[in-house]
Amino acid sequence: MYLTHLDCPRCGKEYAADRLQNLCECGSPLLARYDLPAVAKAVTPERFPLRPADLWRYREVLPVADPRHVTTLGEGWTPLLRTPAYGTEIGIADLMVKDEGLIPTGSFKARGAAVGVSRARELGVERIAMPTNGNAGSAWATYAARAGMGATIVMPLGAPSICRRECVAAGADLRLIDGLIGDAGRRVAELIAESNGAIFDAGTLREPYRLEGKKTMGYEIVEQLGWQTPDVIIYPTGGGVGLIGIHKALHELRELGWIGDKLPRLVAVQSTGCAPIVRAFAAGENRAQPWEDAHTVAFGITVPAPLGDELILAALRESSGTAVAVDDADILADLRDFAAREGLLLCPEGAACLTAARQLRAGGWIRAGERVVVLNTGAGLKYPDTVDVSGVPVMG
């Protein structure tokens, strides 16, 4: 294993990687670091096509030492699809969608769960607990079951009902909260405090290895493009782990010498009903203030106070990126328009990225001829209410 330590991006303190860690003592998430010069000597890009088509093909830059602890359902290596009909319509001829809806449990959350559960298992965890907006809970419950580990999942009542069912099917201890993810987080904190160390906090960015699973989206995009980078990557941003992870992956790839110096511009997409990152970015602030009365059809990005706000904002600014808030009505319209032209039903969070792409191209921020990758973070089938069928005639 090439994992060397964990470090704090805020205060610089380092932590040992061979024991369980949550946040830095200063309150910041921790980041996993690797001996990248040694990785570059051990493996080259030409080796990856000879390996299985899953995220574990990048094992040298993942944190699990003993392969016996790897908990997998074949996650990763999702398709990067060209979408010329819709792309031409909005003025982005080279538009591509990375479709995470085909991953186990139907969302990109399986990446973080696979790596996070595997590392927790290796470090002796017997039960995890976490708050979730839905998909992360179903993913972590599923992978915990696969690993023989217990899981307590706390979820808002407004989360997609399929996610509740997935948690129950996986044998998780599911708790429902009449509130938002922050309310669920407070309940998880109480449960962990009452457990006397028997439950490990696996909440977003509260342990450092979910991020490592999510970063493999960045590795895959680059490999699928022939070890080239796109000009723009557009990502739906709630907790922001995927965006932070892709940013981390790109910097690792550059340090490994597998890509050049030019990196993609990153775009964080939020809803006008919950846009703390957009507001902070526009104001030039390094921290985001909690969003009041958060609500959006894209439930997965309903995160009023993301723990990783500093890391998200830093990734946007370091990449010369931007942050965009889009309306629910536009999200649903673009979801339908895209499906009718490309035959792919996106989740509302993925459709929000299409809306952002369309608006950024119209405003000139995305330039003619640029290659743009949009992340569809989940299966549209998990959100059946996004398509209105009330007007469909019933035949006798």
mmCIF file of C-alpha atoms in Angstrom:
data_model
loop_
_atom_site.group_PDB
_atom_site.id
_atom_site.type_symbol
_atom_site.label_atom_id
_atom_site.label_comp_id
_atom_site.label_asym_id
_atom_site.label_seq_id
_atom_site.Cartn_x
_atom_site.Cartn_y
_atom_site.Cartn_z
ATOM 1 C CA MET A 1 0.000 0.000 0.000
ATOM 2 C CA TYR A 2 1.267 3.460 -0.910
ATOM 3 C CA LEU A 3 -0.893 5.363 1.588
ATOM 4 C CA THR A 4 1.495 7.292 3.856
ATOM 5 C CA HIS A 5 -0.564 9.538 6.135
ATOM 6 C CA LEU A 6 -3.560 11.835 6.497
ATOM 7 C CA ASP A 7 -3.218 15.589 6.566
ATOM 8 C CA CYS A 8 -5.373 18.589 7.343
ATOM 9 C CA PRO A 9 -5.792 21.062 4.476
ATOM 10 C CA ARG A 10 -6.671 23.826 6.947
ATOM 11 C CA CYS A 11 -3.971 23.677 9.633
ATOM 12 C CA GLY A 12 -1.446 21.253 8.118
ATOM 13 C CA LYS A 13 -1.436 18.757 10.978
ATOM 14 C CA GLU A 14 -0.612 15.169 9.985
ATOM 15 C CA TYR A 15 -2.222 12.004 11.314
ATOM 16 C CA ALA A 16 -1.268 8.344 11.146
ATOM 17 C CA ALA A 17 -3.216 6.393 8.542
ATOM 18 C CA ASP A 18 -3.078 3.063 10.375
ATOM 19 C CA ARG A 19 -5.784 3.938 12.881
ATOM 20 C CA LEU A 20 -9.334 5.251 12.740
ATOM 21 C CA GLN A 21 -9.620 8.997 12.248
ATOM 22 C CA ASN A 22 -12.475 11.409 11.880
ATOM 23 C CA LEU A 23 -11.996 15.180 11.614
ATOM 24 C CA CYS A 24 -8.841 17.096 12.443
ATOM 25 C CA GLU A 25 -8.828 18.621 15.910
ATOM 26 C CA CYS A 26 -9.357 22.004 14.178
ATOM 27 C CA GLY A 27 -12.622 20.691 12.700
ATOM 28 C CA SER A 28 -11.505 20.239 9.103
ATOM 29 C CA PRO A 29 -11.885 17.035 7.060
ATOM 30 C CA LEU A 30 -8.662 15.073 6.561
ATOM 31 C CA LEU A 31 -7.174 14.041 3.208
ATOM 32 C CA ALA A 32 -5.362 10.782 2.412
ATOM 33 C CA ARG A 33 -1.861 11.150 0.997
ATOM 34 C CA TYR A 34 0.227 8.667 -0.993
ATOM 35 C CA ASP A 35 3.835 8.139 -1.994
ATOM 36 C CA LEU A 36 3.105 9.188 -5.566
ATOM 37 C CA PRO A 37 6.715 8.962 -6.852
ATOM 38 C CA ALA A 38 6.702 5.314 -5.740
ATOM 39 C CA VAL A 39 3.320 4.780 -7.413
ATOM 40 C CA ALA A 40 4.683 6.233 -10.665
ATOM 41 C CA LYS A 41 7.541 3.709 -10.554
ATOM 42 C CA ALA A 42 5.242 0.791 -9.734
ATOM 43 C CA VAL A 43 2.573 1.267 -12.405
ATOM 44 C CA THR A 44 2.035 3.077 -15.699
ATOM 45 C CA PRO A 45 -1.199 3.974 -17.519
ATOM 46 C CA GLU A 46 -0.622 1.181 -20.017
ATOM 47 C CA ARG A 47 -1.264 -1.375 -17.277
ATOM 48 C CA PHE A 48 -4.834 -0.364 -16.429
ATOM 49 C CA PRO A 49 -6.615 -1.825 -19.491
ATOM 50 C CA LEU A 50 -5.284 -5.246 -18.412
ATOM 51 C CA ARG A 51 -7.095 -4.962 -15.071
ATOM 52 C CA PRO A 52 -10.752 -5.552 -14.148
ATOM 53 C CA ALA A 53 -13.194 -2.837 -15.226
ATOM 54 C CA ASP A 54 -13.925 -1.477 -11.756
ATOM 55 C CA LEU A 55 -12.541 1.273 -9.546
ATOM 56 C CA TRP A 56 -10.089 -1.095 -7.865
ATOM 57 C CA ARG A 57 -7.981 -0.985 -11.040
ATOM 58 C CA TYR A 58 -6.474 2.123 -9.378
ATOM 59 C CA ARG A 59 -5.517 0.203 -6.230
ATOM 60 C CA GLU A 60 -2.121 1.896 -5.891
ATOM 61 C CA VAL A 61 -3.864 5.198 -5.115
ATOM 62 C CA LEU A 62 -6.529 3.665 -2.860
ATOM 63 C CA PRO A 63 -6.190 3.130 0.905
ATOM 64 C CA VAL A 64 -6.792 -0.606 1.379
ATOM 65 C CA ALA A 65 -3.632 -2.586 2.147
ATOM 66 C CA ASP A 66 -4.945 -6.161 2.274
ATOM 67 C CA PRO A 67 -7.099 -7.235 -0.703
ATOM 68 C CA ARG A 68 -8.981 -9.604 1.611
ATOM 69 C CA HIS A 69 -10.707 -6.545 3.074
ATOM 70 C CA VAL A 70 -11.853 -5.179 -0.289
ATOM 71 C CA THR A 71 -15.654 -5.086 -0.263
ATOM 72 C CA THR A 72 -16.946 -4.899 -3.799
ATOM 73 C CA LEU A 73 -19.997 -5.340 -5.981
ATOM 74 C CA GLY A 74 -18.159 -4.460 -9.186
ATOM 75 C CA GLU A 75 -18.490 -0.691 -8.771
ATOM 76 C CA GLY A 76 -16.839 1.760 -11.112
ATOM 77 C CA TRP A 77 -15.873 2.068 -14.785
ATOM 78 C CA THR A 78 -19.218 3.634 -15.695
ATOM 79 C CA PRO A 79 -19.692 4.752 -19.300
ATOM 80 C CA LEU A 80 -18.699 8.168 -20.597
ATOM 81 C CA LEU A 81 -21.347 8.787 -23.235
ATOM 82 C CA ARG A 82 -21.258 11.232 -26.118
ATOM 83 C CA THR A 83 -24.526 13.184 -26.375
ATOM 84 C CA PRO A 84 -24.370 14.920 -29.770
ATOM 85 C CA ALA A 85 -28.095 15.592 -30.278
ATOM 86 C CA TYR A 86 -28.631 17.489 -27.042
ATOM 87 C CA GLY A 87 -25.118 18.945 -27.118
ATOM 88 C CA THR A 88 -25.638 20.446 -30.572
ATOM 89 C CA GLU A 89 -28.971 21.888 -29.452
ATOM 90 C CA ILE A 90 -27.353 23.838 -26.600
ATOM 91 C CA GLY A 91 -24.199 24.761 -28.517
ATOM 92 C CA ILE A 92 -21.802 22.250 -26.954
ATOM 93 C CA ALA A 93 -21.025 19.790 -29.733
ATOM 94 C CA ASP A 94 -18.527 17.885 -27.593
ATOM 95 C CA LEU A 95 -20.794 17.224 -24.598
ATOM 96 C CA MET A 96 -20.353 13.992 -22.662
ATOM 97 C CA VAL A 97 -22.223 12.436 -19.742
ATOM 98 C CA LYS A 98 -20.540 10.194 -17.186
ATOM 99 C CA ASP A 99 -23.434 7.930 -16.200
ATOM 100 C CA GLU A 100 -23.150 6.862 -12.576
ATOM 101 C CA GLY A 101 -26.691 5.509 -12.644
ATOM 102 C CA LEU A 102 -25.342 2.115 -13.742
ATOM 103 C CA ILE A 103 -23.264 1.578 -10.607
ATOM 104 C CA PRO A 104 -24.416 -0.764 -7.773
ATOM 105 C CA THR A 105 -27.250 0.777 -5.691
ATOM 106 C CA GLY A 106 -27.914 3.142 -8.589
ATOM 107 C CA SER A 107 -25.704 6.107 -7.677
ATOM 108 C CA PHE A 108 -22.121 7.318 -7.429
ATOM 109 C CA LYS A 109 -22.397 6.921 -3.654
ATOM 110 C CA ALA A 110 -21.397 3.274 -4.118
ATOM 111 C CA ARG A 111 -17.853 4.413 -4.913
ATOM 112 C CA GLY A 112 -17.421 6.098 -1.551
ATOM 113 C CA ALA A 113 -19.169 3.250 0.253
ATOM 114 C CA ALA A 114 -17.008 0.571 -1.350
ATOM 115 C CA VAL A 115 -13.734 2.217 -0.378
ATOM 116 C CA GLY A 116 -14.950 3.639 2.944
ATOM 117 C CA VAL A 117 -16.402 0.322 4.125
ATOM 118 C CA SER A 118 -13.347 -1.612 2.929
ATOM 119 C CA ARG A 119 -10.962 0.605 4.867
ATOM 120 C CA ALA A 120 -13.211 0.654 7.942
ATOM 121 C CA ARG A 121 -13.342 -3.132 7.830
ATOM 122 C CA GLU A 122 -9.552 -3.264 7.615
ATOM 123 C CA LEU A 123 -9.269 -1.002 10.660
ATOM 124 C CA GLY A 124 -11.658 -3.115 12.748
ATOM 125 C CA VAL A 125 -14.956 -1.209 12.573
ATOM 126 C CA GLU A 126 -18.013 -3.322 13.434
ATOM 127 C CA ARG A 127 -20.800 -0.735 13.011
ATOM 128 C CA ILE A 128 -21.026 2.550 11.140
ATOM 129 C CA ALA A 129 -23.589 5.346 11.424
ATOM 130 C CA MET A 130 -24.336 8.215 9.086
ATOM 131 C CA PRO A 131 -26.910 10.852 8.106
ATOM 132 C CA THR A 132 -27.963 10.809 4.463
ATOM 133 C CA ASN A 133 -30.224 12.389 1.879
ATOM 134 C CA GLY A 134 -30.937 8.877 0.611
ATOM 135 C CA ASN A 135 -28.489 7.395 -1.881
ATOM 136 C CA ALA A 136 -25.441 7.414 0.391
ATOM 137 C CA GLY A 137 -27.428 5.612 3.073
ATOM 138 C CA SER A 138 -28.576 2.870 0.739
ATOM 139 C CA ALA A 139 -25.026 2.463 -0.606
ATOM 140 C CA TRP A 140 -23.343 2.309 2.801
ATOM 141 C CA ALA A 141 -26.027 -0.025 4.163
ATOM 142 C CA THR A 142 -25.527 -2.329 1.188
ATOM 143 C CA TYR A 143 -21.738 -2.421 1.397
ATOM 144 C CA ALA A 144 -21.810 -2.747 5.189
ATOM 145 C CA ALA A 145 -23.992 -5.824 4.764
ATOM 146 C CA ARG A 146 -21.553 -7.181 2.185
ATOM 147 C CA ALA A 147 -18.725 -6.675 4.684
ATOM 148 C CA GLY A 148 -20.605 -8.249 7.610
ATOM 149 C CA MET A 149 -20.752 -4.880 9.351
ATOM 150 C CA GLY A 150 -23.686 -3.185 11.095
ATOM 151 C CA ALA A 151 -25.107 0.107 9.847
ATOM 152 C CA THR A 152 -27.315 2.755 11.417
ATOM 153 C CA ILE A 153 -28.732 5.111 8.804
ATOM 154 C CA VAL A 154 -30.603 8.335 9.674
ATOM 155 C CA MET A 155 -32.583 9.797 6.772
ATOM 156 C CA PRO A 156 -35.041 12.676 6.288
ATOM 157 C CA LEU A 157 -38.631 11.683 5.623
ATOM 158 C CA GLY A 158 -38.476 13.564 2.323
ATOM 159 C CA ALA A 159 -35.754 11.342 0.872
ATOM 160 C CA PRO A 160 -36.646 9.078 -2.082
ATOM 161 C CA SER A 161 -38.654 6.140 -0.728
ATOM 162 C CA ILE A 162 -36.610 3.617 -2.689
ATOM 163 C CA CYS A 163 -33.591 4.520 -0.559
ATOM 164 C CA ARG A 164 -35.485 3.620 2.622
ATOM 165 C CA ARG A 165 -36.355 0.274 1.100
ATOM 166 C CA GLU A 166 -32.771 -0.391 0.084
ATOM 167 C CA CYS A 167 -31.585 0.278 3.647
ATOM 168 C CA VAL A 168 -34.200 -2.016 5.173
ATOM 169 C CA ALA A 169 -33.465 -4.741 2.621
ATOM 170 C CA ALA A 170 -29.767 -4.545 3.554
ATOM 171 C CA GLY A 171 -30.609 -5.078 7.223
ATOM 172 C CA ALA A 172 -29.663 -1.580 8.351
ATOM 173 C CA ASP A 173 -31.039 0.098 11.460
ATOM 174 C CA LEU A 174 -32.965 2.836 9.640
ATOM 175 C CA ARG A 175 -34.136 5.941 11.534
ATOM 176 C CA LEU A 176 -36.347 8.575 9.862
ATOM 177 C CA ILE A 177 -36.221 12.272 10.774
ATOM 178 C CA ASP A 178 -38.849 14.909 10.081
ATOM 179 C CA GLY A 179 -36.333 17.493 8.909
ATOM 180 C CA LEU A 180 -33.257 17.949 6.711
ATOM 181 C CA ILE A 181 -29.864 16.278 6.613
ATOM 182 C CA GLY A 182 -28.510 18.597 9.309
ATOM 183 C CA ASP A 183 -31.192 17.323 11.689
ATOM 184 C CA ALA A 184 -30.235 13.760 10.753
ATOM 185 C CA GLY A 185 -26.597 14.612 11.456
ATOM 186 C CA ARG A 186 -27.407 15.819 14.958
ATOM 187 C CA ARG A 187 -29.214 12.552 15.687
ATOM 188 C CA VAL A 188 -26.233 10.551 14.429
ATOM 189 C CA ALA A 189 -23.920 12.547 16.701
ATOM 190 C CA GLU A 190 -26.138 11.654 19.657
ATOM 191 C CA LEU A 191 -26.137 7.952 18.749
ATOM 192 C CA ILE A 192 -22.356 7.892 18.415
ATOM 193 C CA ALA A 193 -21.867 9.719 21.719
ATOM 194 C CA GLU A 194 -24.155 7.202 23.439
ATOM 195 C CA SER A 195 -22.320 4.200 21.928
ATOM 196 C CA ASN A 196 -19.068 4.556 23.921
ATOM 197 C CA GLY A 197 -16.975 3.953 20.823
ATOM 198 C CA ALA A 198 -18.993 1.040 19.451
ATOM 199 C CA ILE A 199 -20.194 3.036 16.419
ATOM 200 C CA PHE A 200 -17.903 4.741 13.902
ATOM 201 C CA ASP A 201 -18.998 8.032 12.338
ATOM 202 C CA ALA A 202 -19.076 7.522 8.558
ATOM 203 C CA GLY A 203 -20.822 10.812 7.748
ATOM 204 C CA THR A 204 -19.819 12.877 4.727
ATOM 205 C CA LEU A 205 -16.145 13.917 5.034
ATOM 206 C CA ARG A 206 -16.130 12.879 8.707
ATOM 207 C CA GLU A 207 -13.926 9.964 7.718
ATOM 208 C CA PRO A 208 -11.261 10.372 5.016
ATOM 209 C CA TYR A 209 -11.865 7.389 2.730
ATOM 210 C CA ARG A 210 -15.274 8.006 1.145
ATOM 211 C CA LEU A 211 -13.482 10.780 -0.739
ATOM 212 C CA GLU A 212 -10.940 8.273 -2.073
ATOM 213 C CA GLY A 213 -13.686 6.203 -3.645
ATOM 214 C CA LYS A 214 -15.281 9.271 -5.199
ATOM 215 C CA LYS A 215 -12.008 10.497 -6.684
ATOM 216 C CA THR A 216 -11.917 7.469 -8.979
ATOM 217 C CA MET A 217 -14.472 9.285 -11.164
ATOM 218 C CA GLY A 218 -11.642 11.674 -12.027
ATOM 219 C CA TYR A 219 -9.242 8.838 -12.842
ATOM 220 C CA GLU A 220 -11.851 7.154 -15.033
ATOM 221 C CA ILE A 221 -12.757 10.289 -16.986
ATOM 222 C CA VAL A 222 -9.103 10.867 -17.831
ATOM 223 C CA GLU A 223 -8.442 7.233 -18.764
ATOM 224 C CA GLN A 224 -11.622 7.023 -20.850
ATOM 225 C CA LEU A 225 -10.480 10.112 -22.777
ATOM 226 C CA GLY A 226 -7.142 8.483 -23.588
ATOM 227 C CA TRP A 227 -5.301 10.160 -20.692
ATOM 228 C CA GLN A 228 -6.507 13.569 -21.792
ATOM 229 C CA THR A 229 -8.511 16.034 -19.718
ATOM 230 C CA PRO A 230 -11.746 17.758 -20.770
ATOM 231 C CA ASP A 231 -12.017 21.528 -20.658
ATOM 232 C CA VAL A 232 -14.879 21.602 -18.159
ATOM 233 C CA ILE A 233 -16.331 19.148 -15.608
ATOM 234 C CA ILE A 234 -19.793 19.972 -14.242
ATOM 235 C CA TYR A 235 -20.838 18.420 -10.943
ATOM 236 C CA PRO A 236 -24.009 18.578 -8.793
ATOM 237 C CA THR A 237 -22.867 19.777 -5.396
ATOM 238 C CA GLY A 238 -24.476 19.068 -2.054
ATOM 239 C CA GLY A 239 -21.862 17.766 0.356
ATOM 240 C CA GLY A 240 -19.353 18.195 -2.463
ATOM 241 C CA VAL A 241 -17.330 15.018 -1.912
ATOM 242 C CA GLY A 242 -17.401 14.085 -5.590
ATOM 243 C CA LEU A 243 -16.176 17.488 -6.731
ATOM 244 C CA ILE A 244 -13.457 17.582 -4.067
ATOM 245 C CA GLY A 245 -12.482 14.025 -5.004
ATOM 246 C CA ILE A 246 -12.236 14.760 -8.739
ATOM 247 C CA HIS A 247 -10.114 17.829 -7.968
ATOM 248 C CA LYS A 248 -7.827 15.676 -5.788
ATOM 249 C CA ALA A 249 -7.589 13.015 -8.501
ATOM 250 C CA LEU A 250 -6.579 15.555 -11.138
ATOM 251 C CA HIS A 251 -3.778 16.881 -8.956
ATOM 252 C CA GLU A 252 -2.575 13.340 -8.228
ATOM 253 C CA LEU A 253 -2.654 12.516 -11.940
ATOM 254 C CA ARG A 254 -0.589 15.593 -12.716
ATOM 255 C CA GLU A 255 1.944 14.763 -10.009
ATOM 256 C CA LEU A 256 2.162 11.199 -11.328
ATOM 257 C CA GLY A 257 2.983 12.608 -14.758
ATOM 258 C CA TRP A 258 0.015 10.886 -16.395
ATOM 259 C CA ILE A 259 -1.556 14.144 -17.602
ATOM 260 C CA GLY A 260 -0.200 17.570 -18.482
ATOM 261 C CA ASP A 261 -0.338 20.767 -16.477
ATOM 262 C CA LYS A 262 -3.643 22.067 -17.857
ATOM 263 C CA LEU A 263 -6.554 20.946 -15.666
ATOM 264 C CA PRO A 264 -10.316 21.202 -16.301
ATOM 265 C CA ARG A 265 -12.382 24.070 -14.970
ATOM 266 C CA LEU A 266 -14.732 22.693 -12.321
ATOM 267 C CA VAL A 267 -18.352 23.805 -11.972
ATOM 268 C CA ALA A 268 -20.413 23.283 -8.810
ATOM 269 C CA VAL A 269 -24.138 23.141 -9.553
ATOM 270 C CA GLN A 270 -26.755 23.827 -6.903
ATOM 271 C CA SER A 271 -30.467 24.608 -6.826
ATOM 272 C CA THR A 272 -31.815 28.112 -6.329
ATOM 273 C CA GLY A 273 -33.667 26.551 -3.389
ATOM 274 C CA CYS A 274 -30.395 25.575 -1.659
ATOM 275 C CA ALA A 275 -27.255 27.345 -2.879
ATOM 276 C CA PRO A 276 -24.821 28.056 -0.028
ATOM 277 C CA ILE A 277 -21.739 27.386 -2.182
ATOM 278 C CA VAL A 278 -22.970 29.583 -5.044
ATOM 279 C CA ARG A 279 -23.622 32.424 -2.627
ATOM 280 C CA ALA A 280 -20.219 32.105 -0.952
ATOM 281 C CA PHE A 281 -18.386 31.820 -4.278
ATOM 282 C CA ALA A 282 -20.074 34.939 -5.648
ATOM 283 C CA ALA A 283 -19.190 36.864 -2.487
ATOM 284 C CA GLY A 284 -15.540 35.788 -2.607
ATOM 285 C CA GLU A 285 -15.830 34.050 0.755
ATOM 286 C CA ASN A 286 -13.912 30.972 1.892
ATOM 287 C CA ARG A 287 -16.738 29.585 4.023
ATOM 288 C CA ALA A 288 -20.412 29.112 3.224
ATOM 289 C CA GLN A 289 -23.151 30.287 5.559
ATOM 290 C CA PRO A 290 -26.057 27.875 6.223
ATOM 291 C CA TRP A 291 -28.959 28.168 3.782
ATOM 292 C CA GLU A 292 -32.349 28.821 5.339
ATOM 293 C CA ASP A 293 -35.510 26.986 4.240
ATOM 294 C CA ALA A 294 -33.694 24.657 1.838
ATOM 295 C CA HIS A 295 -35.837 22.818 -0.718
ATOM 296 C CA THR A 296 -35.416 21.462 -4.262
ATOM 297 C CA VAL A 297 -36.596 18.618 -6.466
ATOM 298 C CA ALA A 298 -32.915 17.589 -6.652
ATOM 299 C CA PHE A 299 -33.034 16.191 -3.128
ATOM 300 C CA GLY A 300 -29.460 14.879 -3.213
ATOM 301 C CA ILE A 301 -28.056 18.419 -3.256
ATOM 302 C CA THR A 302 -30.253 19.709 -0.431
ATOM 303 C CA VAL A 303 -27.318 20.311 1.925
ATOM 304 C CA PRO A 304 -27.751 23.685 3.684
ATOM 305 C CA ALA A 305 -24.361 23.640 5.451
ATOM 306 C CA PRO A 306 -21.758 21.404 3.738
ATOM 307 C CA LEU A 307 -18.855 20.397 5.984
ATOM 308 C CA GLY A 308 -16.467 20.548 3.031
ATOM 309 C CA ASP A 309 -17.318 24.133 2.047
ATOM 310 C CA GLU A 310 -13.693 25.319 2.219
ATOM 311 C CA LEU A 311 -12.480 22.454 0.056
ATOM 312 C CA ILE A 312 -15.260 22.946 -2.512
ATOM 313 C CA LEU A 313 -14.616 26.666 -2.833
ATOM 314 C CA ALA A 314 -10.852 26.136 -3.036
ATOM 315 C CA ALA A 315 -11.300 23.553 -5.821
ATOM 316 C CA LEU A 316 -13.469 25.955 -7.826
ATOM 317 C CA ARG A 317 -11.056 28.854 -7.488
ATOM 318 C CA GLU A 318 -7.882 26.824 -8.068
ATOM 319 C CA SER A 319 -9.363 25.412 -11.275
ATOM 320 C CA SER A 320 -10.685 28.793 -12.515
ATOM 321 C CA GLY A 321 -14.136 27.265 -12.221
ATOM 322 C CA THR A 322 -17.469 28.647 -11.103
ATOM 323 C CA ALA A 323 -20.653 27.884 -9.153
ATOM 324 C CA VAL A 324 -24.161 28.020 -10.629
ATOM 325 C CA ALA A 325 -27.655 27.816 -9.127
ATOM 326 C CA VAL A 326 -30.494 26.565 -11.339
ATOM 327 C CA ASP A 327 -34.288 26.533 -10.947
ATOM 328 C CA ASP A 328 -36.294 23.368 -10.354
ATOM 329 C CA ALA A 329 -38.528 24.112 -13.354
ATOM 330 C CA ASP A 330 -35.473 24.266 -15.621
ATOM 331 C CA ILE A 331 -34.092 21.064 -14.123
ATOM 332 C CA LEU A 332 -37.260 19.133 -14.902
ATOM 333 C CA ALA A 333 -37.563 20.631 -18.395
ATOM 334 C CA ASP A 334 -33.984 19.767 -19.297
ATOM 335 C CA LEU A 335 -34.391 16.276 -17.850
ATOM 336 C CA ARG A 336 -37.281 15.660 -20.264
ATOM 337 C CA ASP A 337 -35.589 17.374 -23.205
ATOM 338 C CA PHE A 338 -32.397 15.371 -22.773
ATOM 339 C CA ALA A 339 -34.218 12.044 -22.400
ATOM 340 C CA ALA A 340 -36.244 12.687 -25.559
ATOM 341 C CA ARG A 341 -33.090 13.386 -27.593
ATOM 342 C CA GLU A 342 -30.555 10.997 -26.076
ATOM 343 C CA GLY A 343 -32.683 8.192 -24.601
ATOM 344 C CA LEU A 344 -31.187 8.487 -21.132
ATOM 345 C CA LEU A 345 -33.291 9.325 -18.069
ATOM 346 C CA LEU A 346 -31.096 11.309 -15.692
ATOM 347 C CA CYS A 347 -31.551 11.853 -11.985
ATOM 348 C CA PRO A 348 -32.607 15.442 -11.147
ATOM 349 C CA GLU A 349 -29.124 16.227 -9.833
ATOM 350 C CA GLY A 350 -27.619 15.175 -13.171
ATOM 351 C CA ALA A 351 -30.242 17.166 -15.061
ATOM 352 C CA ALA A 352 -29.274 20.234 -13.002
ATOM 353 C CA CYS A 353 -25.808 19.940 -14.563
ATOM 354 C CA LEU A 354 -27.345 20.028 -18.045
ATOM 355 C CA THR A 355 -29.204 23.212 -17.115
ATOM 356 C CA ALA A 356 -25.948 24.723 -15.882
ATOM 357 C CA ALA A 357 -24.140 23.670 -19.078
ATOM 358 C CA ARG A 358 -26.847 25.223 -21.239
ATOM 359 C CA GLN A 359 -26.781 28.496 -19.298
ATOM 360 C CA LEU A 360 -22.980 28.702 -19.150
ATOM 361 C CA ARG A 361 -22.734 28.146 -22.913
ATOM 362 C CA ALA A 362 -25.413 30.764 -23.579
ATOM 363 C CA GLY A 363 -23.512 33.240 -21.423
ATOM 364 C CA GLY A 364 -20.162 32.484 -23.089
ATOM 365 C CA TRP A 365 -18.429 31.017 -20.021
ATOM 366 C CA ILE A 366 -18.224 27.706 -21.888
ATOM 367 C CA ARG A 367 -16.609 28.551 -25.212
ATOM 368 C CA ALA A 368 -17.325 27.092 -28.644
ATOM 369 C CA GLY A 369 -15.443 23.849 -29.286
ATOM 370 C CA GLU A 370 -14.753 23.031 -25.654
ATOM 371 C CA ARG A 371 -15.116 19.469 -24.386
ATOM 372 C CA VAL A 372 -17.537 19.348 -21.453
ATOM 373 C CA VAL A 373 -18.202 16.398 -19.121
ATOM 374 C CA VAL A 374 -21.397 16.358 -17.068
ATOM 375 C CA LEU A 375 -21.826 13.948 -14.151
ATOM 376 C CA ASN A 376 -25.128 12.123 -13.889
ATOM 377 C CA THR A 377 -24.806 10.945 -10.319
ATOM 378 C CA GLY A 378 -27.691 8.491 -10.147
ATOM 379 C CA ALA A 379 -30.287 6.433 -11.963
ATOM 380 C CA GLY A 380 -33.308 8.406 -13.094
ATOM 381 C CA LEU A 381 -35.493 5.405 -12.258
ATOM 382 C CA LYS A 382 -34.940 6.140 -8.553
ATOM 383 C CA TYR A 383 -36.900 9.397 -9.023
ATOM 384 C CA PRO A 384 -40.086 8.390 -10.889
ATOM 385 C CA ASP A 385 -41.988 11.538 -9.890
ATOM 386 C CA THR A 386 -39.716 13.762 -11.998
ATOM 387 C CA VAL A 387 -41.694 12.739 -15.099
ATOM 388 C CA ASP A 388 -45.357 13.773 -15.129
ATOM 389 C CA VAL A 389 -47.573 11.170 -16.831
ATOM 390 C CA SER A 390 -50.919 12.573 -15.675
ATOM 391 C CA GLY A 391 -51.766 13.742 -19.200
ATOM 392 C CA VAL A 392 -51.197 10.384 -20.885
ATOM 393 C CA PRO A 393 -54.508 9.098 -22.330
ATOM 394 C CA VAL A 394 -55.910 5.808 -21.096
ATOM 395 C CA MET A 395 -57.106 3.579 -23.932
ATOM 396 C CA GLY A 396 -60.215 1.468 -23.559
#
